[in-house]
XYZ file of C-alpha atoms in Angstrom:
259
model
C -18.296 58.796 92.052
C -17.108 62.363 92.567
C -14.817 61.522 95.485
C -11.772 62.565 93.443
C -13.479 65.367 91.522
C -16.566 65.980 89.400
C -14.950 66.205 85.961
C -15.173 63.259 83.605
C -11.508 62.270 84.050
C -12.008 61.933 87.810
C -15.206 59.927 87.381
C -13.500 57.550 84.930
C -10.624 57.187 87.391
C -13.108 56.285 90.148
C -14.832 53.769 87.876
C -11.573 52.098 86.895
C -10.408 51.755 90.496
C -13.716 50.852 92.186
C -15.724 48.905 89.600
C -13.671 48.382 86.427
C -16.334 46.313 84.614
C -19.198 48.713 85.284
C -19.623 49.581 81.576
C -19.038 46.088 80.182
C -22.730 45.296 79.887
C -23.433 48.479 77.950
C -20.407 47.807 75.762
C -21.672 44.274 75.136
C -25.080 45.564 73.985
C -23.481 48.118 71.616
C -21.165 45.481 70.073
C -24.122 43.134 69.686
C -26.077 45.753 67.709
C -23.098 46.771 65.568
C -21.331 43.475 64.934
C -23.608 40.752 66.227
C -21.359 39.856 69.186
C -23.122 37.846 71.928
C -24.476 39.874 74.841
C -22.699 39.211 78.130
C -25.108 37.548 80.554
C -25.222 39.500 83.825
C -27.367 38.152 86.661
C -29.360 40.938 88.312
C -32.110 39.201 90.317
C -31.567 40.030 93.977
C -34.197 40.158 96.708
C -32.149 42.746 98.632
C -30.275 44.859 96.066
C -31.574 47.011 93.241
C -30.390 46.137 89.736
C -27.963 49.067 89.765
C -26.529 48.040 93.150
C -26.117 44.449 91.976
C -24.439 45.626 88.747
C -22.021 47.778 90.758
C -21.246 44.895 93.130
C -20.523 42.421 90.343
C -18.468 45.012 88.474
C -16.290 45.678 91.547
C -15.381 42.073 92.341
C -12.186 40.393 91.101
C -12.293 37.704 88.368
C -12.057 34.835 90.884
C -15.771 35.336 91.657
C -16.653 34.476 88.056
C -15.711 30.921 87.122
C -16.371 28.977 83.945
C -18.706 26.004 83.903
C -16.493 22.937 83.217
C -19.170 21.434 80.949
C -20.163 24.426 78.816
C -17.081 26.651 79.119
C -19.360 29.637 79.785
C -19.390 31.768 82.911
C -21.259 29.962 85.675
C -24.240 31.807 87.106
C -24.278 32.740 90.747
C -26.718 30.525 92.644
C -28.637 31.728 95.739
C -27.785 29.149 98.396
C -29.624 30.923 101.214
C -32.169 33.727 101.164
C -34.333 35.031 104.003
C -37.081 35.895 101.506
C -37.672 32.159 101.051
C -36.187 30.568 104.181
C -36.547 33.240 106.846
C -33.800 34.631 109.067
C -32.361 31.620 110.867
C -28.879 30.865 112.187
C -29.404 27.121 111.635
C -30.496 27.569 108.030
C -27.652 30.016 107.424
C -25.133 27.448 108.697
C -26.719 24.465 106.943
C -26.845 26.167 103.549
C -23.724 28.333 103.566
C -21.064 26.650 105.696
C -18.909 24.047 103.904
C -19.724 25.529 100.486
C -16.354 25.026 98.761
C -16.379 28.135 96.617
C -16.476 31.926 96.716
C -19.607 33.452 98.210
C -21.217 36.895 98.294
C -23.412 37.604 101.313
C -25.783 40.574 101.000
C -27.306 41.900 104.237
C -29.808 44.650 104.983
C -29.351 45.819 108.590
C -31.648 47.531 111.055
C -29.304 50.539 111.156
C -30.375 51.263 107.531
C -27.126 49.998 106.001
C -27.050 47.548 103.116
C -23.740 45.691 103.024
C -22.124 42.855 101.111
C -19.428 40.453 102.281
C -17.455 38.794 99.485
C -15.517 35.790 100.794
C -12.953 33.742 98.892
C -12.739 31.311 101.829
C -15.297 28.761 103.044
C -17.457 29.961 105.941
C -16.688 28.129 109.177
C -17.101 28.264 112.946
C -13.857 29.189 114.665
C -12.046 31.504 117.040
C -9.781 33.170 114.440
C -10.352 35.411 111.450
C -9.977 34.171 107.880
C -10.147 35.361 104.287
C -7.733 35.505 101.362
C -6.539 38.256 99.038
C -9.910 38.525 97.252
C -11.969 39.039 100.426
C -13.951 42.293 100.270
C -16.560 44.255 102.180
C -18.998 46.706 100.595
C -21.457 49.222 101.948
C -24.015 49.943 99.232
C -26.279 52.333 101.112
C -26.663 54.931 102.425
C -23.135 55.552 101.055
C -20.653 53.606 98.938
C -17.657 52.040 100.657
C -15.303 49.227 99.650
C -12.697 47.623 101.891
C -10.239 44.832 101.104
C -8.513 42.672 103.650
C -7.058 39.259 104.322
C -7.929 37.580 107.640
C -10.826 39.982 108.065
C -13.897 37.709 108.448
C -14.949 36.194 111.760
C -17.818 33.715 112.082
C -18.731 31.578 115.070
C -22.168 30.310 116.061
C -21.201 27.144 117.979
C -18.007 27.473 120.036
C -19.128 28.905 123.382
C -15.615 29.545 124.642
C -15.051 32.066 121.805
C -16.847 35.256 120.779
C -20.087 34.602 118.924
C -21.437 36.200 115.758
C -20.348 37.359 112.320
C -18.080 40.326 111.612
C -15.747 42.006 109.148
C -12.904 43.794 110.912
C -14.455 46.539 113.053
C -16.909 47.915 110.489
C -19.581 45.187 110.672
C -20.626 43.148 113.687
C -23.691 40.892 113.821
C -24.637 38.943 116.945
C -25.115 35.178 117.233
C -28.890 35.393 116.713
C -28.745 37.666 113.639
C -30.925 40.160 115.518
C -29.561 43.140 113.553
C -30.525 41.568 110.210
C -33.614 42.657 108.261
C -32.895 40.594 105.150
C -30.047 38.380 103.987
C -29.119 36.382 100.909
C -25.994 34.402 100.092
C -24.849 33.759 96.547
C -22.623 30.814 95.687
C -20.257 31.796 92.884
C -18.903 28.332 92.047
C -21.688 27.175 89.750
C -23.785 24.009 89.881
C -20.844 21.607 90.390
C -19.757 23.305 93.629
C -23.332 23.312 94.927
C -23.716 19.595 94.112
C -20.454 18.879 95.936
C -21.765 20.647 99.048
C -25.080 18.751 98.898
C -23.231 15.448 98.507
C -21.188 16.207 101.621
C -24.345 17.095 103.558
C -26.035 13.841 102.511
C -22.996 11.849 103.651
C -22.951 13.667 107.013
C -26.668 12.964 107.524
C -26.182 9.261 106.744
C -23.307 9.065 109.214
C -25.378 10.761 111.906
C -28.258 8.325 111.384
C -25.854 5.377 111.464
C -24.306 6.570 114.727
C -27.747 6.831 116.313
C -28.280 3.105 115.720
C -24.992 2.013 117.329
C -25.671 0.883 120.956
C -23.447 1.991 123.793
C -20.877 -0.687 124.732
C -21.486 -2.820 127.810
C -23.736 -2.273 130.819
C -24.555 1.357 131.649
C -23.331 0.858 135.202
C -19.920 -0.141 133.842
C -19.833 2.495 131.114
C -16.897 4.933 131.483
C -19.189 7.785 130.402
C -21.318 7.201 133.505
C -18.204 7.344 135.690
C -17.081 10.622 134.122
C -20.526 12.155 134.568
C -20.614 11.104 138.212
C -17.163 12.646 138.745
C -18.596 15.863 137.314
C -21.249 15.836 140.043
C -24.175 14.284 138.187
C -26.020 11.746 140.343
C -27.958 8.871 138.799
C -30.823 6.987 140.347
C -29.820 3.898 142.376
C -33.245 2.333 142.059
C -32.129 -0.385 139.661
C -29.051 -1.282 141.744
C -31.142 -1.432 144.933
C -33.645 -3.756 143.280
C -30.839 -6.089 142.154
C -29.348 -6.148 145.680
C -32.760 -6.895 147.188
C -33.266 -9.749 144.743
C -29.894 -11.309 145.631
C -30.634 -10.975 149.364
C -33.959 -12.758 149.065
C -32.365 -15.512 146.974
C -29.730 -16.077 149.672
C -32.414 -16.267 152.383
C -34.389 -18.770 150.330
C -31.322 -20.982 149.823
C -30.661 -20.935 153.528
């Protein structure tokens, strides 16, 4: 807070540039006591961050991370879509719960190097070989020191494509490997409200139904005539000839019997 000086003007300047809504909650309480205005609802229930850290983080993010509920017209609460406190640290659970969420997300991570960081993404998480992120993408270090960085095309995430680098990173300041080994605790907040979460769950249900349906579809034709078998054999994979030998032996004996 005293990066630009320790007088009150410098501190106010820091507040306005780094976290412009930091005093809104206090202002809301004062106006409620004086004039009966409703108190602004601020969500401060994190398993990783203290209440002050969470207040700073929410105060520093742009308005696009705070959307209105289409039904009530009020600000939609952030919803925890993945938390290691409840689900453990798992790449599969991280992907299943976070990827394909069609809304802004805030990922809070406590690392083994004693840093606590937050990755605010205005773009859907995905596996890929290129970086992504729009104008409202941000990175925060919340301890041991405060740091905020903005940047488009700054997030990289890949846990599936073996021909590309694996892991999760933001520019050069944060790099996490494909197994999340550096992570002590992690939670991901979905900022799109209940409707966005329901949309993601509906997509997951449809994908699961398609996968189950595909399992029940038999392979076309005889395995010996299947083009997949030919391709695998060209790749050097040898299959047992026991069945073919038995069929040949049966035909030979039938020919001898007819003779």
